[in-house]
């Protein structure tokens, strides 16, 4: 037999509700840990005095009694576990596991026995039911009746409100009424809060965030009393789960958080956390309302009769001694600003998220505490409104999801490294690849080894996908309006310094001037050009409908074939969500599959080139390569310099105008020109040289005609 025995899905009854957990028997102790709250019950092996095996509603259960009178009950065992547990108890605890039968006759007349914290109702020495006296909230007596009221559990669908016992009068009990004796036995062990005697100490006017207000906190031996102007709360120390002491981001304040189960109630509102806010500058001198001997005997050196120090230190020290629980503080996490927390928003309120050694806690509205044990996975998501922030999503094993939004972009690296070090499952880890890494080796290496940024790597990967998807121009191929992360080619051209330089060289008359302009750009004054109306009878340039359509990229070909499958797998998905989903699927596509679609795209491109060549040979409208094709080849079409005349008359007129412009540049034209004509011509030529405007032959004709025929405005005449 091994040193330990472990059982999963073992249940513990808590105020009418079953909480599951793990039970472990070891040679030194018996340990039970609740999956819901994380609370740990530890029973030392030498303290075990009684062990019973009973048939209960959830199969079989064990009742353990200690020498100090505490009783622990755990259910959910199988019948076959009896022999194994019995042998282990005999070998390691020297305690015999006895079988105890429950009475199922349904009688309501029997004997009430008080054994430690339990009230057992027996019929013929067989227990019918047992009541934990710690669940009793009130005890009232009548003539021959005792009424017990119970604490309610919000998680229980059905709750036991009260039980009434009829106690018959007895004779010759030396003046002690049976009803009063029964009630005293109940009250001695019941969780009935009675403010009898003086408080150990009082803290005046403490700022409380939840429940909101200022409260006087009175410390009693068994409970905590919050006294405010409107409400009073009495909190038994047995309901305190955890204590947290958290520094504020401004380094001038401190949060003291008390986790409660069950929570305190105010109407329909439940407060699972009591949050106090302190200033570090507040000091206090505290004197306990006890003698020094009593303080030493009760607290064993944890407290002294006279103490002084910061207010938050005194409150946390007193609470730690009375509750007998450790205080949780932030671990070694440090954010971008050096603080031990992260500013974020949860639901509609802004607050602080503290990464702890064993979980996360968010303060303050509403407070949230998530242990690593109950977290299924985490996710780093893009911010919904801006790219300067991101969202941190936590999904629990019970299916609940918590989204902490509006986290600064600079906090990403620190938080990612923390989550990675704690070995939490990260949902979108797909692009966590290090620079220069080959294959999948070192995929899970420590993030502290280099300055790796997973989010940045993800953006780079998406950029590669965009380049693959945009091999063809944005005008061609498909009516699909969205490409993952698609950039506008026209905007790129507008800010392309090389493109503007080449355009200016194409339109300028002198090559040396163009070379000088490339080497040393001359800053020219900004000329505001009035938009001239289009000449009547001219039409805007239209796309040639008869030309072959440009080929689609590999991504677009794959998307068109996969769109229906994506719709069927995700019913009700929107158009934008289809594109987003397709982008993610394309990234995850294997290299072989991508090569297959790239070959199809290459075949489509070759087919397009053949079709375009045939179209041009047959007299198509586009007799030369497009602007974008010319740009890719690094040159310009000769058709931009030598414009094909529409007719012989148009060609002669064009040649005459070209000669006139050359004479004007050389200064040899002595013919009379009006001042308006000279101003318009010079401003037009200057703007053309400075901006490097791109126009085809038809556009040049229209522009020149507009310059001659359009009279100048009064503002232009005045400025000239």
XYZ file of C-alpha atoms in Angstrom:
720
model
C 0.000 0.000 0.000
C 1.305 3.462 -0.916
C 2.088 6.295 1.435
C -0.999 8.271 0.395
C -4.570 7.705 -0.753
C -6.253 10.276 -2.963
C -9.896 10.567 -4.008
C -11.439 13.012 -6.487
C -15.034 14.270 -6.550
C -15.513 13.960 -2.811
C -18.337 16.166 -1.538
C -18.735 18.223 1.601
C -22.119 19.549 2.713
C -22.045 23.304 3.442
C -25.346 24.816 4.602
C -27.499 22.686 2.351
C -25.224 22.752 -0.701
C -22.731 20.145 -1.948
C -19.206 21.371 -2.696
C -16.863 18.994 -4.488
C -13.140 18.710 -3.866
C -10.140 16.415 -3.403
C -9.452 14.304 -0.307
C -6.000 12.948 0.489
C -4.984 10.592 3.286
C -1.304 10.715 4.210
C 0.639 9.374 7.145
C 0.842 12.794 8.757
C -2.628 14.248 8.090
C -5.959 14.182 6.280
C -6.326 17.091 3.834
C -9.467 18.165 1.963
C -9.422 21.028 -0.567
C -12.643 22.519 -1.915
C -12.724 23.100 -5.666
C -15.179 25.980 -5.329
C -13.532 28.143 -2.681
C -10.040 26.653 -2.442
C -10.453 26.344 1.321
C -8.295 23.623 2.884
C -9.278 21.467 5.886
C -6.267 19.797 7.479
C -6.639 17.186 10.240
C -3.488 16.051 11.999
C -3.199 12.264 12.229
C -2.640 12.151 16.024
C -5.870 14.153 16.562
C -8.124 11.540 14.930
C -10.210 9.752 17.566
C -13.175 8.293 15.658
C -13.908 7.238 12.079
C -17.287 5.997 10.827
C -18.361 4.573 7.457
C -21.992 5.364 6.613
C -24.443 4.920 3.782
C -25.617 8.382 2.600
C -27.438 9.890 -0.349
C -24.245 10.233 -2.422
C -23.148 6.630 -2.039
C -20.989 6.214 1.065
C -19.451 8.742 3.413
C -16.871 9.080 6.187
C -17.395 10.899 9.471
C -14.182 11.898 11.254
C -14.101 13.165 14.846
C -11.014 14.748 16.429
C -9.898 14.792 20.029
C -10.727 18.510 20.199
C -14.372 17.807 19.346
C -14.401 18.920 15.685
C -16.437 16.821 13.247
C -15.730 16.463 9.513
C -18.001 14.633 7.048
C -17.069 13.699 3.476
C -19.349 11.883 1.020
C -19.046 10.398 -2.456
C -17.086 7.180 -1.878
C -17.792 3.876 -3.601
C -18.601 0.685 -1.737
C -15.328 -0.858 -2.916
C -13.315 1.893 -1.178
C -14.204 0.643 2.326
C -11.593 -2.113 2.581
C -8.812 0.039 1.189
C -9.526 2.961 3.549
C -10.073 0.677 6.556
C -6.680 -0.995 6.099
C -4.963 2.374 5.649
C -6.537 3.754 8.868
C -5.419 0.723 10.863
C -1.882 0.861 9.513
C -1.229 4.593 9.780
C -3.750 6.160 12.182
C -4.312 3.238 14.587
C -8.049 4.006 14.274
C -10.651 1.447 13.276
C -13.122 2.464 10.575
C -16.499 1.275 11.903
C -19.736 0.943 9.970
C -22.711 2.907 11.274
C -26.241 2.442 9.966
C -28.659 5.385 9.664
C -32.278 5.087 10.818
C -34.703 5.263 7.903
C -37.964 4.474 9.739
C -39.250 8.027 9.400
C -40.117 8.403 13.075
C -40.267 11.890 14.554
C -39.912 10.832 18.185
C -36.475 10.171 19.541
C -33.563 11.445 21.581
C -31.577 14.656 21.022
C -27.880 14.232 21.716
C -25.285 17.005 21.768
C -21.834 15.779 20.734
C -19.425 18.619 20.132
C -20.628 20.897 17.333
C -23.394 18.450 16.258
C -26.972 17.957 17.369
C -27.895 14.361 16.584
C -31.498 13.151 16.588
C -31.440 9.373 17.287
C -34.044 6.625 17.266
C -32.955 3.447 19.057
C -29.325 4.617 19.048
C -29.344 5.036 15.246
C -29.018 8.624 13.967
C -31.920 9.958 11.906
C -30.317 13.297 11.071
C -27.569 15.573 12.346
C -27.579 19.360 12.552
C -24.279 21.290 12.524
C -24.797 23.872 15.256
C -22.554 26.299 13.384
C -25.395 26.617 10.832
C -27.854 27.842 13.483
C -28.447 31.589 13.273
C -31.083 31.952 16.008
C -32.580 29.902 18.843
C -35.974 30.786 20.355
C -37.807 29.035 23.176
C -41.481 28.616 23.928
C -43.421 26.822 26.647
C -42.353 23.326 25.593
C -40.750 24.126 22.235
C -37.354 25.160 20.938
C -37.136 26.726 17.464
C -33.866 26.720 15.516
C -33.342 29.083 12.574
C -30.524 28.556 10.061
C -28.139 30.603 7.947
C -29.134 30.641 4.281
C -26.931 29.614 1.388
C -27.504 31.550 -1.843
C -26.152 28.677 -3.937
C -28.671 26.142 -2.578
C -31.869 25.737 -4.579
C -33.824 24.663 -1.489
C -32.916 25.854 2.001
C -33.980 24.651 5.423
C -35.369 27.678 7.246
C -36.175 26.336 10.738
C -36.731 23.212 12.848
C -38.966 22.964 15.923
C -38.357 20.486 18.739
C -40.993 19.577 21.279
C -39.302 19.057 24.653
C -41.599 17.310 27.194
C -41.442 18.637 30.760
C -39.521 16.474 33.171
C -39.821 16.113 36.936
C -37.087 16.460 39.543
C -34.410 18.288 37.493
C -33.446 20.532 40.407
C -35.232 23.576 39.025
C -33.638 23.542 35.541
C -36.221 23.700 32.786
C -35.587 21.158 29.979
C -36.381 23.769 27.344
C -33.816 26.191 28.760
C -31.212 23.456 29.069
C -31.807 22.464 25.442
C -31.479 26.091 24.294
C -28.268 26.646 26.270
C -26.670 23.585 24.660
C -27.582 24.932 21.239
C -26.371 28.499 21.900
C -23.059 27.313 23.321
C -22.053 25.922 19.914
C -24.298 27.852 17.529
C -23.104 30.631 15.239
C -25.347 33.178 16.930
C -23.775 36.617 16.991
C -24.395 38.334 20.304
C -22.533 41.540 21.054
C -21.972 40.763 24.693
C -19.172 42.423 26.593
C -16.728 45.023 25.363
C -14.910 45.031 22.060
C -11.229 44.148 22.006
C -10.499 47.323 20.028
C -12.298 49.891 17.859
C -11.161 51.552 14.616
C -13.033 54.792 13.950
C -14.280 56.157 10.624
C -12.534 53.779 8.212
C -13.154 54.323 4.497
C -14.885 51.296 3.019
C -15.270 50.835 -0.757
C -17.591 47.807 -0.621
C -20.024 48.272 1.000
C -19.477 51.962 0.302
C -19.280 54.414 3.173
C -17.398 55.140 6.383
C -17.723 52.581 9.161
C -16.576 52.116 12.716
C -15.052 48.638 12.966
C -15.403 46.985 16.361
C -13.297 43.892 16.904
C -14.940 41.203 19.088
C -13.438 37.816 19.985
C -15.637 35.871 17.541
C -16.927 38.398 15.008
C -16.345 41.730 13.312
C -18.920 44.509 13.699
C -19.221 47.219 11.018
C -21.229 50.145 12.329
C -22.203 52.814 9.794
C -24.668 55.671 9.645
C -27.214 53.600 7.716
C -26.315 49.902 7.997
C -24.674 47.558 10.478
C -22.959 44.292 9.561
C -21.785 41.486 11.837
C -19.223 39.220 10.213
C -18.197 35.982 12.005
C -14.529 35.145 11.646
C -15.510 31.669 10.461
C -16.842 33.199 7.217
C -13.492 34.836 6.342
C -11.742 32.937 3.534
C -8.719 35.085 2.700
C -7.021 38.366 3.557
C -5.252 40.565 0.955
C -3.027 43.605 1.459
C -2.509 45.372 -1.885
C -0.575 48.592 -2.629
C -2.333 51.196 -4.780
C -0.693 52.210 -8.055
C -0.042 55.721 -6.735
C 2.122 54.231 -3.928
C 0.312 56.429 -1.383
C -2.642 54.199 -0.515
C -3.267 50.597 0.471
C -6.182 48.223 -0.102
C -7.096 45.724 2.612
C -9.453 43.082 1.156
C -11.385 40.496 3.188
C -12.881 37.600 1.196
C -16.129 36.269 2.700
C -18.085 33.041 2.233
C -20.997 33.242 2.762
C -21.179 36.938 1.818
C -22.748 39.700 3.872
C -26.208 40.720 2.662
C -28.057 43.978 2.295
C -31.478 43.358 0.780
C -30.869 41.517 -2.494
C -27.244 42.681 -2.678
C -24.444 40.304 -1.732
C -20.971 41.493 -0.767
C -18.400 38.729 -1.215
C -15.539 41.112 -0.455
C -15.016 43.745 2.194
C -12.565 46.353 0.823
C -10.983 49.014 3.014
C -8.856 51.879 1.668
C -6.067 53.368 3.792
C -3.598 56.192 3.361
C -0.013 55.240 4.133
C 0.422 58.464 6.066
C -2.251 57.619 8.673
C -0.774 56.397 11.976
C -2.477 55.097 15.106
C -1.651 54.102 18.669
C -3.754 51.081 19.671
C -4.493 49.695 23.130
C -6.320 46.359 23.395
C -9.137 46.075 25.908
C -7.528 43.035 27.542
C -4.946 42.396 30.215
C -1.404 41.605 29.144
C -1.705 38.051 30.425
C -4.910 37.468 28.440
C -3.313 38.924 25.306
C -0.271 36.695 25.677
C -2.362 33.614 26.398
C -4.873 34.151 23.590
C -2.663 35.465 20.767
C 0.654 33.802 21.684
C 2.831 36.800 20.926
C 1.083 37.792 17.684
C -0.343 40.896 19.374
C 0.635 43.032 22.338
C -1.504 45.185 24.599
C -0.039 48.476 23.319
C 0.856 48.838 19.648
C 1.558 51.752 17.319
C 2.240 52.143 13.630
C 0.489 52.724 10.318
C -3.267 52.326 10.421
C -3.356 49.684 7.679
C -0.640 47.666 9.436
C -2.560 47.667 12.745
C -5.853 46.588 11.113
C -4.211 43.803 9.076
C -2.195 42.593 12.074
C -5.255 42.382 14.349
C -7.333 40.640 11.675
C -4.580 38.125 10.953
C -4.325 37.202 14.645
C -8.096 36.845 15.165
C -8.947 35.064 11.909
C -5.757 32.975 12.010
C -5.187 33.205 8.248
C -2.225 34.381 6.227
C -2.296 37.740 4.442
C -1.759 37.530 0.679
C 0.403 40.250 -0.901
C 1.498 40.734 -4.542
C 4.419 38.603 -5.662
C 7.342 39.513 -7.905
C 5.247 40.909 -10.759
C 6.169 44.440 -11.816
C 4.367 46.357 -14.528
C 5.685 48.807 -17.107
C 5.486 51.750 -14.681
C 7.105 49.790 -11.841
C 3.806 49.173 -10.004
C 2.656 45.723 -8.907
C -0.709 46.110 -10.641
C -2.177 46.923 -14.049
C -4.747 49.615 -14.769
C -7.684 48.197 -16.728
C -11.475 48.175 -16.997
C -13.875 45.408 -16.077
C -17.439 45.799 -17.301
C -18.207 49.528 -16.955
C -15.715 50.515 -14.247
C -12.001 51.160 -14.182
C -9.856 49.446 -11.565
C -6.613 47.633 -10.832
C -5.680 44.038 -11.691
C -3.120 42.411 -9.352
C -1.265 39.311 -10.611
C -0.581 37.237 -7.480
C 1.514 34.139 -6.940
C -1.550 31.872 -7.098
C -4.179 33.908 -8.895
C -5.505 37.289 -10.016
C -7.531 39.795 -8.006
C -9.308 42.840 -9.438
C -10.391 45.788 -7.301
C -12.645 47.299 -6.816
C -16.029 47.391 -8.604
C -16.971 44.609 -8.750
C -14.156 42.759 -6.965
C -13.042 39.540 -8.670
C -10.661 36.850 -7.370
C -9.579 34.083 -9.743
C -7.273 31.274 -8.630
C -4.932 29.635 -11.133
C -6.517 26.274 -10.298
C -9.904 27.344 -11.649
C -8.555 29.043 -14.803
C -8.951 27.056 -18.010
C -7.116 29.435 -20.351
C -6.266 33.091 -20.931
C -6.356 35.116 -24.122
C -4.674 38.320 -25.314
C -7.042 40.141 -27.664
C -6.879 43.382 -29.601
C -8.593 46.411 -28.136
C -12.010 47.043 -29.646
C -11.616 50.819 -30.006
C -7.898 51.491 -30.423
C -4.690 49.649 -31.227
C -2.862 51.329 -28.341
C -4.451 48.956 -25.841
C -5.395 45.289 -25.598
C -7.826 43.071 -23.691
C -6.940 40.284 -21.287
C -9.543 37.519 -21.202
C -9.715 34.772 -18.569
C -11.898 31.696 -19.031
C -12.611 29.441 -16.053
C -13.178 25.712 -16.024
C -16.830 26.336 -15.136
C -17.277 28.227 -18.442
C -17.324 31.778 -17.067
C -15.352 34.448 -18.922
C -13.840 37.629 -17.490
C -12.578 40.349 -19.851
C -10.241 43.050 -18.548
C -10.060 45.715 -21.229
C -8.203 48.956 -22.033
C -4.816 47.694 -20.822
C -1.921 49.833 -22.042
C 0.132 48.351 -24.885
C 3.340 48.696 -22.829
C 2.026 46.260 -20.204
C 1.741 43.413 -22.702
C 5.278 42.053 -22.429
C 5.305 41.981 -18.620
C 1.883 40.335 -18.387
C 2.678 37.788 -21.091
C 5.904 36.772 -19.357
C 4.056 36.426 -16.033
C 1.331 34.225 -17.516
C 3.912 32.155 -19.359
C 5.982 31.677 -16.196
C 2.906 30.487 -14.294
C 2.316 27.925 -17.095
C -1.231 29.031 -17.783
C -2.777 27.896 -21.048
C -2.614 30.778 -23.552
C -5.304 30.551 -26.185
C -3.651 32.517 -29.034
C -0.077 31.296 -28.624
C 0.039 30.347 -32.332
C 2.550 33.019 -33.403
C 4.930 32.808 -30.458
C 7.975 32.106 -32.598
C 11.403 33.447 -31.836
C 13.545 35.274 -34.324
C 15.672 32.796 -36.221
C 13.993 29.748 -34.720
C 13.909 26.651 -36.939
C 11.065 24.183 -36.783
C 9.117 23.853 -33.555
C 12.039 23.421 -31.189
C 12.267 25.805 -28.238
C 8.640 26.817 -28.765
C 7.986 26.725 -25.035
C 11.317 28.121 -23.892
C 11.352 30.810 -21.235
C 10.366 34.251 -22.483
C 13.119 35.804 -20.357
C 15.796 34.365 -22.671
C 15.367 37.189 -25.182
C 13.358 40.311 -25.832
C 10.614 38.391 -27.592
C 7.316 40.139 -28.232
C 4.570 37.710 -29.194
C 2.144 40.430 -30.262
C 4.762 42.041 -32.513
C 5.563 38.685 -34.098
C 1.888 38.157 -34.726
C 1.643 41.511 -36.505
C 4.660 40.621 -38.664
C 3.108 37.301 -39.603
C -0.112 39.025 -40.607
C 1.943 41.434 -42.707
C 3.411 38.491 -44.616
C -0.078 37.161 -45.238
C -1.133 40.567 -46.570
C 1.812 40.648 -48.962
C 0.900 37.227 -50.295
C -2.723 38.215 -50.660
C -1.864 41.495 -52.459
C 0.481 40.160 -55.130
C -2.041 41.258 -57.726
C -3.270 44.850 -57.906
C -6.255 45.956 -55.907
C -8.291 46.580 -59.083
C -8.438 43.032 -60.357
C -10.030 39.706 -59.996
C -12.799 39.644 -57.482
C -15.604 41.644 -55.993
C -14.477 40.660 -52.484
C -14.023 43.965 -50.646
C -11.956 42.757 -47.683
C -8.525 41.184 -47.445
C -6.994 40.476 -44.019
C -5.136 43.670 -43.112
C -5.390 45.014 -46.700
C -3.515 48.259 -47.348
C -4.530 50.789 -49.979
C -2.070 50.761 -52.870
C -3.075 54.267 -53.945
C -2.129 55.647 -50.549
C 1.215 53.885 -50.769
C 1.854 55.453 -54.172
C 0.901 58.885 -52.924
C 3.691 58.794 -50.336
C 6.236 56.975 -52.550
C 9.204 59.282 -53.040
C 10.579 57.215 -55.935
C 7.279 57.318 -57.760
C 7.050 61.101 -57.595
C 10.648 61.464 -58.714
C 10.129 59.232 -61.739
C 6.928 61.033 -62.655
C 8.605 64.386 -62.576
C 11.395 63.055 -64.803
C 8.819 61.817 -67.283
C 7.100 65.173 -67.604
C 10.083 67.507 -67.387
C 11.693 68.624 -70.631
C 15.326 68.674 -69.502
C 17.066 65.543 -68.154
C 19.716 67.522 -66.298
C 17.078 69.444 -64.418
C 15.456 66.157 -63.443
C 18.760 64.765 -62.192
C 19.351 67.840 -60.077
C 15.834 67.646 -58.758
C 16.415 64.032 -57.666
C 19.720 64.745 -56.033
C 18.746 67.972 -54.294
C 15.024 68.647 -54.063
C 14.186 72.344 -54.295
C 11.493 73.553 -51.968
C 9.012 75.623 -53.951
C 6.314 77.898 -52.633
C 2.923 76.307 -52.297
C 0.641 77.389 -55.134
C -3.066 77.150 -54.523
C -4.692 76.141 -57.771
C -8.339 76.785 -58.260
C -10.272 73.776 -59.402
C -11.450 74.458 -62.941
C -14.732 73.133 -64.268
C -14.526 70.304 -66.761
C -14.970 71.454 -70.325
C -18.334 70.679 -71.817
C -18.356 67.726 -74.137
C -15.552 65.830 -72.377
C -16.119 62.661 -70.424
C -14.382 61.272 -67.398
C -11.945 58.460 -67.964
C -13.734 55.144 -67.746
C -12.385 51.662 -67.136
C -12.210 49.522 -70.248
C -15.014 47.005 -69.749
C -13.783 44.751 -72.551
C -10.306 44.208 -71.127
C -9.549 40.886 -69.399
C -9.872 40.928 -65.628
C -6.718 40.797 -63.577
C -5.946 37.431 -61.950
C -6.724 36.758 -58.305
C -4.075 36.015 -55.680
C -3.679 32.605 -54.073
C -5.517 33.804 -50.965
C -8.500 35.135 -52.952
C -8.768 31.896 -54.942
C -8.760 29.890 -51.728
C -11.279 32.260 -50.095
C -13.769 31.974 -52.962
C -13.648 28.190 -52.740
C -13.920 28.128 -48.929
C -16.535 30.829 -48.332
C -19.550 28.502 -48.382
C -17.833 26.034 -46.057
C -17.104 28.818 -43.557
C -20.756 29.927 -43.681
C -22.001 26.391 -43.069
C -19.632 25.824 -40.135
C -20.539 29.187 -38.536
C -24.279 29.821 -39.009
C -25.293 33.469 -38.813
C -21.761 34.811 -39.263
C -21.470 38.316 -40.744
C -19.488 39.295 -43.868
C -16.705 40.938 -41.884
C -16.502 37.977 -39.525
C -16.193 35.654 -42.546
C -13.168 37.605 -43.748
C -11.628 37.619 -40.280
C -12.214 33.883 -39.864
C -10.815 33.216 -43.336
C -7.674 35.180 -42.508
C -7.095 33.049 -39.414
C -7.687 29.833 -41.374
C -5.304 30.947 -44.143
C -2.547 31.555 -41.584
C -3.004 28.046 -40.188
C -3.000 26.439 -43.643
C -0.078 24.067 -44.237
C 2.747 24.982 -46.579
C 1.812 22.274 -49.087
C -1.766 23.513 -49.285
C -0.596 27.086 -49.811
C 1.769 26.016 -52.601
C -1.167 24.340 -54.331
C -3.138 27.613 -54.390
C -0.049 29.601 -55.358
C 0.373 27.365 -58.418
C -3.243 28.034 -59.356
C -2.650 31.770 -58.967
C 0.478 31.536 -61.166
C -1.507 29.716 -63.870
C -4.224 32.371 -63.677
C -1.578 35.092 -64.041
C -0.090 33.459 -67.154
C -3.558 33.067 -68.638
C -4.228 36.764 -67.976
C -0.983 37.829 -69.696
C -1.844 35.774 -72.782
C -5.378 37.169 -72.878
C -4.115 40.734 -72.457
C -1.614 40.303 -75.264
C -4.319 39.044 -77.614
C -6.587 41.896 -76.550
C -3.968 44.525 -77.371
C -3.119 42.920 -80.716
C -6.780 42.963 -81.640
C -6.889 46.758 -81.177
C -7.910 47.055 -77.532
C -8.096 50.459 -75.867
C -5.041 49.842 -73.669
C -2.135 49.593 -76.118
C 0.579 49.818 -73.467
C 1.227 48.630 -69.924
C -0.627 50.286 -67.078
C 0.916 52.813 -64.723
C 1.340 50.259 -61.961
C 2.964 47.723 -64.302
C 5.329 50.406 -65.574
C 6.153 51.353 -62.015
C 6.989 47.747 -61.146
C 9.310 47.472 -64.159
C 11.071 50.678 -63.097
C 10.325 52.655 -66.274
C 7.610 54.673 -67.929
C 5.763 54.068 -71.132
C 6.861 56.069 -74.148
C 3.209 56.755 -74.828
C 3.193 59.277 -72.013
C 5.782 61.407 -73.856
C 4.541 60.678 -77.357
C 0.818 60.980 -77.286
C -1.137 59.197 -80.003
C -3.309 61.795 -81.803
C -6.970 61.070 -82.150
C -6.939 62.567 -85.680
C -4.512 64.314 -88.011
C -5.945 67.720 -87.055
C -5.469 66.949 -83.356
C -1.893 65.815 -84.043
C -0.965 69.019 -85.863
C -2.466 71.125 -83.093
C -0.517 69.159 -80.518
C 2.797 69.620 -82.343
C 2.212 73.361 -82.659
C 1.549 73.677 -78.953
C 4.663 71.644 -78.131
C 6.790 74.023 -80.220
C 5.242 77.036 -78.509
C 6.084 75.627 -75.069
C 9.722 75.038 -76.148
C 10.018 78.606 -77.410
C 8.578 79.900 -74.138
C 11.154 77.976 -72.114
C 13.978 79.311 -74.326
C 12.613 82.843 -74.094
C 12.405 83.249 -77.860
C 8.697 83.897 -78.204
C 8.130 87.632 -78.743
C 4.459 87.365 -79.572
C 2.097 89.312 -77.368
C 0.359 87.416 -74.575
C -2.051 88.781 -72.049
C -0.992 88.972 -68.437
C -3.682 86.543 -67.440
C -2.467 83.975 -69.932
C 1.143 84.255 -68.755
C 0.154 83.910 -65.073
C -2.007 80.874 -65.696
C 0.628 79.230 -67.852
C 3.461 79.827 -65.381
C 1.493 78.716 -62.351
C 0.375 75.624 -64.184
C 3.889 74.692 -65.274
C 5.324 75.384 -61.821
C 2.761 73.211 -60.136
C 3.382 70.461 -62.646
C 7.126 70.513 -62.039
C 6.790 70.660 -58.199
C 4.164 68.016 -57.719
C 5.081 65.699 -60.544
C 1.418 65.235 -61.531
C 0.617 62.066 -63.474
C -1.549 62.528 -66.577
C -2.061 60.578 -69.780
C -2.392 62.099 -73.239
C -6.082 62.819 -73.086
C -5.681 64.508 -69.705
C -2.917 66.787 -71.058
C -5.140 67.947 -73.910
C -7.952 68.769 -71.569
C -5.674 70.598 -69.134
C -4.138 72.748 -71.864
C -7.495 73.665 -73.284
C -8.728 74.590 -69.849
C -5.712 76.859 -69.252
C -6.297 78.799 -72.441
C -10.063 79.065 -72.264
C -10.601 79.652 -68.537
C -10.347 83.299 -67.452
C -8.318 83.897 -64.283
C -9.972 84.869 -61.053
C -9.633 88.313 -59.589
C -7.518 86.938 -56.741
C -4.969 85.483 -59.177
C -4.775 88.723 -61.140
C -4.263 90.676 -57.985
C -1.555 88.400 -56.691
C 0.292 88.583 -60.007
